[in-house]
């Protein structure tokens, strides 16, 4: 077993964590929008936070780190005769989620936190909380992730160019 092989296995595990986290988060959110008990909602929101932190965020960082190591250790070119390779296209698509974090997830997460705290203080699922669960900008951002990750995964496996 060589270092490249170990890093490749770690990379695949990290990718699996990210995809599992994105899917798990979506399943939790689908259930959250239909709940009426604020105590159960609190538990689901906490669970969603764990999926997001441990699988999506840490998995993303591990995927990025191991991917960079694989490109370096494997001498994978980013350009071939001036044409982008699958590694460059995949990296650009993968990194394109960073602006979503900066401009969508963090600011809307802060708003959600306030709305959620108000609902907890009122001990009920409020109209504002339901609206926050159905945030169309968040949904559109997640849809981008749902479409982008399989494309990057296909590039990683098929290496078409």
PDB file of C-alpha atoms in Angstrom:
ATOM      1  CA  UNK A   1       0.000   0.000   0.000  1.00  0.00           C
ATOM      2  CA  UNK A   2       1.426   3.340  -1.022  1.00  0.00           C
ATOM      3  CA  UNK A   3       0.626   6.865   0.136  1.00  0.00           C
ATOM      4  CA  UNK A   4      -1.321   7.642  -3.049  1.00  0.00           C
ATOM      5  CA  UNK A   5      -3.604   4.646  -2.452  1.00  0.00           C
ATOM      6  CA  UNK A   6      -4.256   5.643   1.162  1.00  0.00           C
ATOM      7  CA  UNK A   7      -5.077   9.230   0.171  1.00  0.00           C
ATOM      8  CA  UNK A   8      -7.360   7.954  -2.602  1.00  0.00           C
ATOM      9  CA  UNK A   9      -9.338   5.836  -0.120  1.00  0.00           C
ATOM     10  CA  UNK A  10      -9.569   8.809   2.262  1.00  0.00           C
ATOM     11  CA  UNK A  11     -10.747  10.973  -0.641  1.00  0.00           C
ATOM     12  CA  UNK A  12     -13.474   8.500  -1.541  1.00  0.00           C
ATOM     13  CA  UNK A  13     -14.588   8.333   2.100  1.00  0.00           C
ATOM     14  CA  UNK A  14     -14.687  12.140   2.282  1.00  0.00           C
ATOM     15  CA  UNK A  15     -16.725  12.370  -0.935  1.00  0.00           C
ATOM     16  CA  UNK A  16     -19.100   9.755   0.458  1.00  0.00           C
ATOM     17  CA  UNK A  17     -19.471  11.787   3.661  1.00  0.00           C
ATOM     18  CA  UNK A  18     -20.341  14.962   1.740  1.00  0.00           C
ATOM     19  CA  UNK A  19     -22.914  13.249  -0.457  1.00  0.00           C
ATOM     20  CA  UNK A  20     -24.369  11.404   2.540  1.00  0.00           C
ATOM     21  CA  UNK A  21     -24.583  14.677   4.446  1.00  0.00           C
ATOM     22  CA  UNK A  22     -26.276  16.524   1.590  1.00  0.00           C
ATOM     23  CA  UNK A  23     -28.820  13.720   1.108  1.00  0.00           C
ATOM     24  CA  UNK A  24     -29.376  13.293   4.856  1.00  0.00           C
ATOM     25  CA  UNK A  25     -29.836  17.017   5.340  1.00  0.00           C
ATOM     26  CA  UNK A  26     -32.404  17.073   2.534  1.00  0.00           C
ATOM     27  CA  UNK A  27     -34.351  14.164   4.036  1.00  0.00           C
ATOM     28  CA  UNK A  28     -34.383  15.838   7.440  1.00  0.00           C
ATOM     29  CA  UNK A  29     -35.528  19.157   5.948  1.00  0.00           C
ATOM     30  CA  UNK A  30     -38.310  17.412   4.005  1.00  0.00           C
ATOM     31  CA  UNK A  31     -39.635  16.047   7.292  1.00  0.00           C
ATOM     32  CA  UNK A  32     -39.104  19.314   9.194  1.00  0.00           C
ATOM     33  CA  UNK A  33     -41.504  21.318   7.034  1.00  0.00           C
ATOM     34  CA  UNK A  34     -44.381  19.016   8.050  1.00  0.00           C
ATOM     35  CA  UNK A  35     -43.807  18.941  11.817  1.00  0.00           C
ATOM     36  CA  UNK A  36     -46.011  20.843  14.274  1.00  0.00           C
ATOM     37  CA  UNK A  37     -44.373  20.012  17.632  1.00  0.00           C
ATOM     38  CA  UNK A  38     -41.642  22.559  18.430  1.00  0.00           C
ATOM     39  CA  UNK A  39     -39.820  20.040  20.648  1.00  0.00           C
ATOM     40  CA  UNK A  40     -39.526  17.545  17.809  1.00  0.00           C
ATOM     41  CA  UNK A  41     -38.590  20.379  15.450  1.00  0.00           C
ATOM     42  CA  UNK A  42     -35.783  21.356  17.846  1.00  0.00           C
ATOM     43  CA  UNK A  43     -34.441  17.782  17.750  1.00  0.00           C
ATOM     44  CA  UNK A  44     -34.606  17.626  13.956  1.00  0.00           C
ATOM     45  CA  UNK A  45     -32.923  21.027  13.570  1.00  0.00           C
ATOM     46  CA  UNK A  46     -30.142  19.804  15.868  1.00  0.00           C
ATOM     47  CA  UNK A  47     -29.805  16.621  13.815  1.00  0.00           C
ATOM     48  CA  UNK A  48     -29.732  18.646  10.608  1.00  0.00           C
ATOM     49  CA  UNK A  49     -26.958  20.760  12.131  1.00  0.00           C
ATOM     50  CA  UNK A  50     -24.934  17.642  12.907  1.00  0.00           C
ATOM     51  CA  UNK A  51     -25.325  16.367   9.348  1.00  0.00           C
ATOM     52  CA  UNK A  52     -24.290  19.748   8.010  1.00  0.00           C
ATOM     53  CA  UNK A  53     -21.300  20.205  10.317  1.00  0.00           C
ATOM     54  CA  UNK A  54     -19.880  16.683  10.481  1.00  0.00           C
ATOM     55  CA  UNK A  55     -20.650  15.361   7.022  1.00  0.00           C
ATOM     56  CA  UNK A  56     -21.092  18.327   4.682  1.00  0.00           C
ATOM     57  CA  UNK A  57     -18.621  20.871   6.081  1.00  0.00           C
ATOM     58  CA  UNK A  58     -15.915  18.557   7.437  1.00  0.00           C
ATOM     59  CA  UNK A  59     -16.447  16.203   4.497  1.00  0.00           C
ATOM     60  CA  UNK A  60     -16.073  19.110   2.055  1.00  0.00           C
ATOM     61  CA  UNK A  61     -12.822  20.196   3.703  1.00  0.00           C
ATOM     62  CA  UNK A  62     -11.482  16.623   3.742  1.00  0.00           C
ATOM     63  CA  UNK A  63     -12.506  16.159   0.103  1.00  0.00           C
ATOM     64  CA  UNK A  64     -10.714  19.354  -0.887  1.00  0.00           C
ATOM     65  CA  UNK A  65      -7.557  18.479   1.047  1.00  0.00           C
ATOM     66  CA  UNK A  66      -7.350  14.877  -0.166  1.00  0.00           C
ATOM     67  CA  UNK A  67      -8.230  15.929  -3.714  1.00  0.00           C
ATOM     68  CA  UNK A  68      -5.388  18.444  -3.774  1.00  0.00           C
ATOM     69  CA  UNK A  69      -3.028  15.786  -2.405  1.00  0.00           C
ATOM     70  CA  UNK A  70      -4.120  13.327  -5.100  1.00  0.00           C
ATOM     71  CA  UNK A  71      -3.553  15.877  -7.863  1.00  0.00           C
ATOM     72  CA  UNK A  72      -0.094  16.589  -6.464  1.00  0.00           C
ATOM     73  CA  UNK A  73       0.941  13.010  -5.673  1.00  0.00           C
ATOM     74  CA  UNK A  74      -0.510  11.611  -8.891  1.00  0.00           C
ATOM     75  CA  UNK A  75       0.893  14.405 -11.063  1.00  0.00           C
ATOM     76  CA  UNK A  76      -2.585  14.974 -12.502  1.00  0.00           C
ATOM     77  CA  UNK A  77      -2.497  17.847 -14.997  1.00  0.00           C
ATOM     78  CA  UNK A  78      -5.080  20.614 -14.769  1.00  0.00           C
ATOM     79  CA  UNK A  79      -4.538  21.534 -18.409  1.00  0.00           C
ATOM     80  CA  UNK A  80      -3.653  19.288 -21.311  1.00  0.00           C
ATOM     81  CA  UNK A  81      -2.454  21.124 -24.425  1.00  0.00           C
ATOM     82  CA  UNK A  82      -4.200  24.244 -23.102  1.00  0.00           C
ATOM     83  CA  UNK A  83      -7.516  22.427 -22.633  1.00  0.00           C
ATOM     84  CA  UNK A  84      -8.934  21.931 -19.134  1.00  0.00           C
ATOM     85  CA  UNK A  85      -8.848  18.354 -17.872  1.00  0.00           C
ATOM     86  CA  UNK A  86     -11.539  16.649 -15.830  1.00  0.00           C
ATOM     87  CA  UNK A  87      -9.570  17.469 -12.672  1.00  0.00           C
ATOM     88  CA  UNK A  88      -9.767  21.215 -13.314  1.00  0.00           C
ATOM     89  CA  UNK A  89     -13.444  21.120 -14.335  1.00  0.00           C
ATOM     90  CA  UNK A  90     -14.314  18.999 -11.299  1.00  0.00           C
ATOM     91  CA  UNK A  91     -12.350  21.265  -8.963  1.00  0.00           C
ATOM     92  CA  UNK A  92     -14.022  24.404 -10.327  1.00  0.00           C
ATOM     93  CA  UNK A  93     -17.482  22.861  -9.961  1.00  0.00           C
ATOM     94  CA  UNK A  94     -16.675  21.626  -6.455  1.00  0.00           C
ATOM     95  CA  UNK A  95     -15.255  24.992  -5.363  1.00  0.00           C
ATOM     96  CA  UNK A  96     -18.229  26.829  -6.870  1.00  0.00           C
ATOM     97  CA  UNK A  97     -20.172  25.972  -3.712  1.00  0.00           C
ATOM     98  CA  UNK A  98     -17.970  28.276  -1.612  1.00  0.00           C
ATOM     99  CA  UNK A  99     -19.810  31.450  -2.759  1.00  0.00           C
ATOM    100  CA  UNK A 100     -23.066  29.763  -1.698  1.00  0.00           C
ATOM    101  CA  UNK A 101     -21.657  29.420   1.804  1.00  0.00           C
ATOM    102  CA  UNK A 102     -20.565  33.063   1.906  1.00  0.00           C
ATOM    103  CA  UNK A 103     -23.561  34.715   0.239  1.00  0.00           C
ATOM    104  CA  UNK A 104     -26.429  32.329   0.992  1.00  0.00           C
ATOM    105  CA  UNK A 105     -25.893  29.817   3.801  1.00  0.00           C
ATOM    106  CA  UNK A 106     -24.189  32.012   6.402  1.00  0.00           C
ATOM    107  CA  UNK A 107     -26.448  35.087   6.097  1.00  0.00           C
ATOM    108  CA  UNK A 108     -29.659  33.064   5.806  1.00  0.00           C
ATOM    109  CA  UNK A 109     -28.498  30.808   8.620  1.00  0.00           C
ATOM    110  CA  UNK A 110     -28.256  33.839  10.893  1.00  0.00           C
ATOM    111  CA  UNK A 111     -31.786  34.882   9.970  1.00  0.00           C
ATOM    112  CA  UNK A 112     -32.998  31.324  10.537  1.00  0.00           C
ATOM    113  CA  UNK A 113     -31.308  31.259  13.945  1.00  0.00           C
ATOM    114  CA  UNK A 114     -33.259  34.333  15.053  1.00  0.00           C
ATOM    115  CA  UNK A 115     -36.570  33.002  13.725  1.00  0.00           C
ATOM    116  CA  UNK A 116     -35.919  29.620  15.335  1.00  0.00           C
ATOM    117  CA  UNK A 117     -35.048  31.203  18.690  1.00  0.00           C
ATOM    118  CA  UNK A 118     -38.289  33.220  18.587  1.00  0.00           C
ATOM    119  CA  UNK A 119     -40.295  30.064  17.837  1.00  0.00           C
ATOM    120  CA  UNK A 120     -38.600  28.242  20.710  1.00  0.00           C
ATOM    121  CA  UNK A 121     -39.344  31.161  23.035  1.00  0.00           C
ATOM    122  CA  UNK A 122     -43.015  30.996  21.975  1.00  0.00           C
ATOM    123  CA  UNK A 123     -42.941  27.199  22.347  1.00  0.00           C
ATOM    124  CA  UNK A 124     -44.633  26.702  18.997  1.00  0.00           C
ATOM    125  CA  UNK A 125     -43.913  26.368  15.297  1.00  0.00           C
ATOM    126  CA  UNK A 126     -44.524  29.879  13.976  1.00  0.00           C
ATOM    127  CA  UNK A 127     -45.503  31.043  10.500  1.00  0.00           C
ATOM    128  CA  UNK A 128     -42.077  32.664  10.216  1.00  0.00           C
ATOM    129  CA  UNK A 129     -40.364  29.381  11.078  1.00  0.00           C
ATOM    130  CA  UNK A 130     -42.382  27.533   8.438  1.00  0.00           C
ATOM    131  CA  UNK A 131     -41.391  30.201   5.924  1.00  0.00           C
ATOM    132  CA  UNK A 132     -37.730  29.830   6.912  1.00  0.00           C
ATOM    133  CA  UNK A 133     -37.939  26.052   6.380  1.00  0.00           C
ATOM    134  CA  UNK A 134     -39.269  26.719   2.880  1.00  0.00           C
ATOM    135  CA  UNK A 135     -36.688  29.380   1.905  1.00  0.00           C
ATOM    136  CA  UNK A 136     -36.572  29.264  -1.890  1.00  0.00           C
ATOM    137  CA  UNK A 137     -33.024  30.626  -2.108  1.00  0.00           C
ATOM    138  CA  UNK A 138     -31.769  27.849   0.164  1.00  0.00           C
ATOM    139  CA  UNK A 139     -33.727  25.304  -1.877  1.00  0.00           C
ATOM    140  CA  UNK A 140     -32.236  26.622  -5.132  1.00  0.00           C
ATOM    141  CA  UNK A 141     -28.731  26.488  -3.642  1.00  0.00           C
ATOM    142  CA  UNK A 142     -29.279  22.922  -2.481  1.00  0.00           C
ATOM    143  CA  UNK A 143     -30.632  22.004  -5.925  1.00  0.00           C
ATOM    144  CA  UNK A 144     -27.383  23.265  -7.405  1.00  0.00           C
ATOM    145  CA  UNK A 145     -25.494  20.984  -5.009  1.00  0.00           C
ATOM    146  CA  UNK A 146     -27.755  18.016  -5.874  1.00  0.00           C
ATOM    147  CA  UNK A 147     -26.930  18.493  -9.554  1.00  0.00           C
ATOM    148  CA  UNK A 148     -23.261  19.449  -9.190  1.00  0.00           C
ATOM    149  CA  UNK A 149     -22.100  16.615  -6.914  1.00  0.00           C
ATOM    150  CA  UNK A 150     -23.158  13.774  -9.259  1.00  0.00           C
ATOM    151  CA  UNK A 151     -21.444  15.579 -12.164  1.00  0.00           C
ATOM    152  CA  UNK A 152     -18.206  15.901 -10.174  1.00  0.00           C
ATOM    153  CA  UNK A 153     -18.503  12.286  -9.051  1.00  0.00           C
ATOM    154  CA  UNK A 154     -18.998  11.174 -12.668  1.00  0.00           C
ATOM    155  CA  UNK A 155     -15.922  13.178 -13.713  1.00  0.00           C
ATOM    156  CA  UNK A 156     -13.937  11.581 -10.890  1.00  0.00           C
ATOM    157  CA  UNK A 157     -14.937   8.054 -11.850  1.00  0.00           C
ATOM    158  CA  UNK A 158     -15.073   8.280 -15.646  1.00  0.00           C
ATOM    159  CA  UNK A 159     -12.189  10.736 -16.223  1.00  0.00           C
ATOM    160  CA  UNK A 160     -13.662  11.595 -19.642  1.00  0.00           C
ATOM    161  CA  UNK A 161     -11.060  14.155 -20.728  1.00  0.00           C
TER     162      UNK A 161
END
